[in-house]
Amino acid sequence: MSTNSKTHVLTAAVDALSGQESLKGLFHQHRDGTPIPSGTALEEIVQLSRSILFPGYYGNSSVNMQTIRYHIGVKAERLYCLLVEQITAGLCFNGAESDDDCCCAPCSSERAKAEDIAARMIERLPEIRRVLATDVVAAFNGDPAAENFGEIISCYPVIKALTNYRVAHELYLQGVPLIPRMMTEMAHSETGIDIHPAASIGKYFTIDHGTGVVIGATCIIGNNVKLYQGVTLGAKSFPLDSDGNPIKGIPRHPILEDDVVVYANATVLGRITIGKGCVVGANVWVTKDMKPKTKKYKKEKTSLLDIEFNNGTGI
């Protein structure tokens, strides 16, 4: 191919990639004062949050009881500053996306709101730690292979995923757009556990192994619930409006009451209720309510023997 031909090909490609039709719905137009949330900054927020919530396991490994207040203070201040910047960016991004014709920076009134949200987020960290501590207990009690809490915190993907989720969920409850989803998707990439930040999850929650678990946005999960790898808590269908588009914001995912166990690769779909103390066996599809303390599982095809469950304490 000649030089002129290559130039023509490149020019044509650039023109096509820059056209309005090609960019429709895929382009975020930056304006002065309207930043977009930074993935790099959010990674630092995640690492700082983990090091504050689990000091000595993440971040500075030399922390001790004589220096812990200093270390947490420095990290909390840094976390606050990063949260202010990123929450501001999220609020501005949301404003810009909702008004494509706006020619002025929508951020003039957003920073003060971001500062309030960031302060409330720091204020909530002690409670987030208290809840995460119950998750560590649940993971330890649910896995006979675990030798101590330190192993759970250092090694188990569920703790990393839940730390991201519980911080992101607080930001979601405070009305922060985009950033909560980015944070849980970071955990999804890291651990294979996909938890929507809008989902509601109680205390003493754990996921054994974790890979391939999906928890939808409108899920409600009670206390002392255990999932295994490959579990999907999803939607059965999407109601459509008169134009054939999915209707947003309606409850469409399962409710799991307290003390439920869902074994590997089970699929629970729709706005159904899995009652207190239920057991859902491996590879089972559930699309209807289950009464409390009932079991649903497949029988072994060759011998028709019942599968024995051990109260969800591992295999």
XYZ file of C-alpha atoms in Angstrom:
315
model
C 0.000 0.000 0.000
C 1.406 3.405 -0.989
C 1.945 6.253 1.446
C -0.964 8.212 -0.070
C -3.235 5.185 0.214
C -2.294 4.658 3.865
C -2.940 8.334 4.596
C -6.347 8.098 2.931
C -7.246 4.973 4.938
C -6.208 6.567 8.226
C -8.061 9.797 7.471
C -11.214 7.923 6.543
C -11.034 5.863 9.734
C -10.515 8.950 11.909
C -13.444 10.713 10.218
C -15.681 7.668 10.804
C -14.599 7.335 14.461
C -15.226 11.050 15.056
C -18.699 11.149 13.516
C -21.691 11.893 15.746
C -23.523 8.707 14.786
C -20.501 6.580 15.665
C -20.112 8.352 19.018
C -23.764 8.300 20.050
C -24.037 7.030 23.627
C -20.314 6.206 23.778
C -18.733 9.640 24.247
C -18.363 11.744 27.392
C -17.635 15.346 26.506
C -15.272 16.971 28.980
C -15.836 20.584 29.915
C -13.787 22.894 32.128
C -14.547 22.002 35.736
C -16.354 18.751 34.957
C -13.939 15.914 35.777
C -14.717 12.245 35.320
C -14.087 9.821 38.209
C -10.577 8.369 38.138
C -10.071 4.632 38.238
C -6.572 5.160 39.643
C -7.884 7.352 42.478
C -10.655 4.864 43.249
C -8.076 2.067 43.482
C -6.260 4.148 46.101
C -9.569 4.745 47.919
C -10.152 0.985 48.025
C -6.649 0.288 49.336
C -6.892 3.034 51.950
C -10.298 1.769 53.079
C -8.970 -1.764 53.450
C -5.919 -0.587 55.394
C -8.091 1.472 57.770
C -10.641 -1.289 58.264
C -8.043 -4.074 58.600
C -4.852 -2.353 59.818
C -1.739 -4.473 59.603
C -3.234 -6.718 56.930
C -3.400 -4.103 54.185
C -1.197 -1.059 53.741
C 1.650 -0.405 56.182
C 2.593 -3.718 57.781
C 4.674 -2.069 60.547
C 1.666 -0.599 62.333
C 1.360 -1.411 66.044
C -0.767 -0.270 68.989
C 1.630 2.598 69.699
C 1.413 3.968 66.152
C -2.034 2.842 65.018
C -3.821 6.108 65.777
C -1.246 8.031 63.755
C -1.434 5.617 60.816
C -5.224 5.595 60.748
C -5.341 9.384 61.138
C -3.030 9.972 58.185
C -4.901 7.487 56.015
C -8.329 8.805 57.019
C -7.265 12.336 56.058
C -5.961 11.124 52.706
C -9.112 9.064 52.192
C -11.307 12.077 52.944
C -9.454 14.244 50.402
C -9.678 11.576 47.704
C -13.363 10.979 48.438
C -14.133 14.694 48.120
C -12.430 14.881 44.724
C -13.967 11.691 43.375
C -17.469 12.298 44.748
C -17.344 15.774 43.220
C -16.321 14.184 39.933
C -19.158 11.670 40.191
C -21.759 14.334 40.917
C -20.454 16.502 38.096
C -20.352 13.570 35.690
C -23.940 12.688 36.527
C -25.024 16.295 36.014
C -23.262 16.538 32.682
C -24.737 13.256 31.465
C -28.238 14.361 32.375
C -27.967 17.650 30.513
C -26.066 17.272 27.254
C -26.972 20.776 26.157
C -25.517 22.483 29.226
C -22.620 24.715 28.242
C -21.547 25.681 31.746
C -19.718 23.690 34.388
C -22.291 21.925 36.575
C -19.816 21.576 39.480
C -20.088 24.990 41.113
C -22.451 23.725 43.836
C -21.282 20.114 44.018
C -18.059 20.326 46.014
C -19.741 21.335 49.289
C -22.125 18.391 48.877
C -19.173 16.101 48.208
C -17.418 17.318 51.365
C -20.497 16.492 53.465
C -20.822 13.028 51.919
C -17.106 12.292 52.389
C -17.289 13.301 56.058
C -20.326 11.080 56.610
C -18.498 8.251 54.842
C -15.525 8.537 57.220
C -17.987 8.686 60.126
C -19.516 5.380 59.000
C -16.223 3.469 58.855
C -16.403 2.187 62.474
C -19.821 0.651 61.771
C -18.599 -0.794 58.471
C -15.705 -2.410 60.363
C -18.132 -3.872 62.936
C -20.188 -5.465 60.174
C -17.112 -6.724 58.298
C -15.922 -8.325 61.536
C -19.092 -10.439 61.518
C -18.368 -11.420 57.918
C -14.895 -12.585 58.953
C -16.461 -14.712 61.716
C -18.949 -16.189 59.233
C -16.186 -17.075 56.767
C -14.098 -18.670 59.517
C -16.981 -20.666 60.996
C -18.135 -21.740 57.543
C -14.838 -23.194 56.361
C -13.188 -26.043 58.289
C -9.996 -25.433 56.281
C -9.544 -21.946 57.768
C -7.047 -21.847 60.624
C -7.471 -18.286 61.961
C -9.049 -14.902 61.292
C -5.790 -13.584 59.820
C -5.974 -16.181 57.058
C -9.550 -15.134 56.288
C -8.673 -11.432 56.082
C -5.455 -11.936 54.107
C -6.488 -14.645 51.670
C -10.227 -14.991 51.226
C -11.692 -13.141 48.223
C -15.045 -12.688 49.961
C -13.513 -10.213 52.443
C -11.998 -8.108 49.662
C -15.277 -8.150 47.744
C -17.354 -7.347 50.826
C -15.065 -4.497 51.861
C -15.546 -2.872 48.462
C -19.264 -3.596 48.554
C -19.901 -2.275 52.076
C -18.035 0.988 51.372
C -19.703 1.324 47.969
C -23.129 0.586 49.468
C -22.735 3.474 51.920
C -21.836 5.800 49.066
C -24.833 4.508 47.114
C -27.148 5.192 50.065
C -25.826 8.747 50.169
C -26.746 9.305 46.533
C -23.305 9.168 44.949
C -23.615 8.201 41.266
C -21.295 5.943 39.243
C -18.505 5.604 41.832
C -20.164 2.809 43.898
C -20.578 0.708 40.770
C -16.983 1.328 39.742
C -15.796 0.165 43.167
C -17.773 -3.072 43.154
C -16.682 -3.768 39.586
C -13.078 -3.437 40.758
C -13.789 -6.183 43.284
C -15.528 -8.185 40.557
C -12.384 -8.040 38.418
C -10.175 -8.914 41.399
C -12.214 -11.723 42.955
C -14.817 -12.914 40.443
C -17.577 -11.883 42.888
C -20.125 -9.499 41.348
C -22.181 -7.636 43.972
C -24.242 -4.648 42.902
C -23.748 -1.779 45.378
C -27.514 -1.270 45.656
C -28.074 -4.757 47.074
C -28.872 -5.000 50.794
C -26.795 -7.564 52.715
C -27.032 -8.314 56.438
C -24.412 -9.336 58.984
C -22.483 -12.627 59.202
C -22.518 -13.027 55.414
C -20.020 -15.161 53.557
C -19.321 -16.658 50.163
C -17.219 -19.829 50.066
C -14.624 -19.774 47.252
C -16.593 -16.993 45.574
C -15.789 -17.170 41.875
C -18.779 -16.575 39.615
C -21.215 -15.304 42.261
C -23.686 -12.667 41.036
C -25.885 -10.622 43.416
C -28.337 -8.298 41.674
C -29.179 -4.698 42.493
C -32.505 -5.260 44.254
C -31.481 -8.336 46.266
C -32.238 -8.302 49.968
C -30.119 -10.726 52.007
C -30.657 -11.311 55.719
C -28.238 -12.266 58.475
C -26.129 -15.437 58.615
C -26.513 -16.269 54.931
C -23.942 -18.364 53.094
C -23.432 -18.711 49.339
C -21.072 -20.961 47.443
C -19.250 -20.368 44.155
C -21.250 -19.852 40.987
C -24.486 -18.791 42.692
C -26.673 -16.346 40.786
C -29.259 -14.198 42.559
C -30.740 -12.683 39.444
C -33.816 -11.411 37.653
C -36.173 -13.757 35.870
C -37.497 -11.228 33.363
C -37.505 -7.537 32.551
C -40.902 -5.833 32.243
C -40.978 -3.559 29.202
C -42.597 -0.180 28.674
C -44.793 0.740 25.706
C -41.686 1.332 23.583
C -40.223 -2.060 24.386
C -37.543 -0.743 26.741
C -36.804 -2.367 30.151
C -38.519 -0.606 33.060
C -35.862 0.514 35.520
C -35.935 0.623 39.297
C -38.447 -2.108 40.114
C -37.684 -4.986 42.557
C -36.717 -7.965 40.412
C -34.179 -9.965 42.439
C -34.608 -12.509 45.267
C -35.064 -11.950 48.987
C -33.048 -14.361 51.146
C -34.141 -14.411 54.771
C -31.852 -15.243 57.716
C -29.868 -18.506 57.918
C -30.194 -19.451 54.232
C -27.544 -21.585 52.520
C -27.247 -21.665 48.706
C -24.883 -24.272 47.297
C -22.622 -24.094 44.244
C -23.986 -23.037 40.857
C -27.555 -22.662 42.070
C -29.638 -20.049 40.235
C -32.320 -18.131 42.136
C -34.343 -15.828 39.901
C -37.053 -13.213 40.269
C -38.635 -11.334 43.160
C -39.163 -14.420 45.252
C -38.569 -15.088 48.937
C -36.320 -17.865 50.182
C -37.555 -18.338 53.736
C -35.553 -18.414 56.944
C -33.364 -21.493 57.299
C -33.849 -22.783 53.746
C -31.218 -24.803 51.884
C -30.885 -24.532 48.108
C -28.843 -27.369 46.665
C -26.162 -27.254 43.984
C -27.117 -26.738 40.338
C -30.764 -26.038 41.221
C -33.005 -23.445 39.554
C -35.426 -21.688 41.905
C -38.096 -19.363 40.521
C -40.794 -19.683 43.203
C -40.962 -18.854 46.901
C -39.589 -21.374 49.384
C -41.228 -21.741 52.779
C -38.957 -21.399 55.832
C -36.762 -24.396 56.695
C -37.352 -26.214 53.430
C -34.790 -27.747 51.062
C -34.651 -27.867 47.305
C -32.075 -30.043 45.593
C -31.549 -32.540 42.835
C -31.416 -36.247 43.538
C -28.566 -38.388 42.294
C -29.760 -39.740 38.945
C -28.258 -43.192 39.232
C -29.163 -44.133 42.788
C -31.812 -41.524 43.653
C -30.100 -41.052 47.009
C -30.667 -37.792 48.863
C -27.723 -35.437 49.073
C -26.597 -34.931 52.658
C -26.079 -31.303 53.733
C -23.993 -30.347 56.753
C -25.646 -27.031 57.632
C -23.476 -25.173 55.138
C -20.241 -25.737 57.038
C -18.199 -26.818 54.032
C -17.287 -30.111 52.403
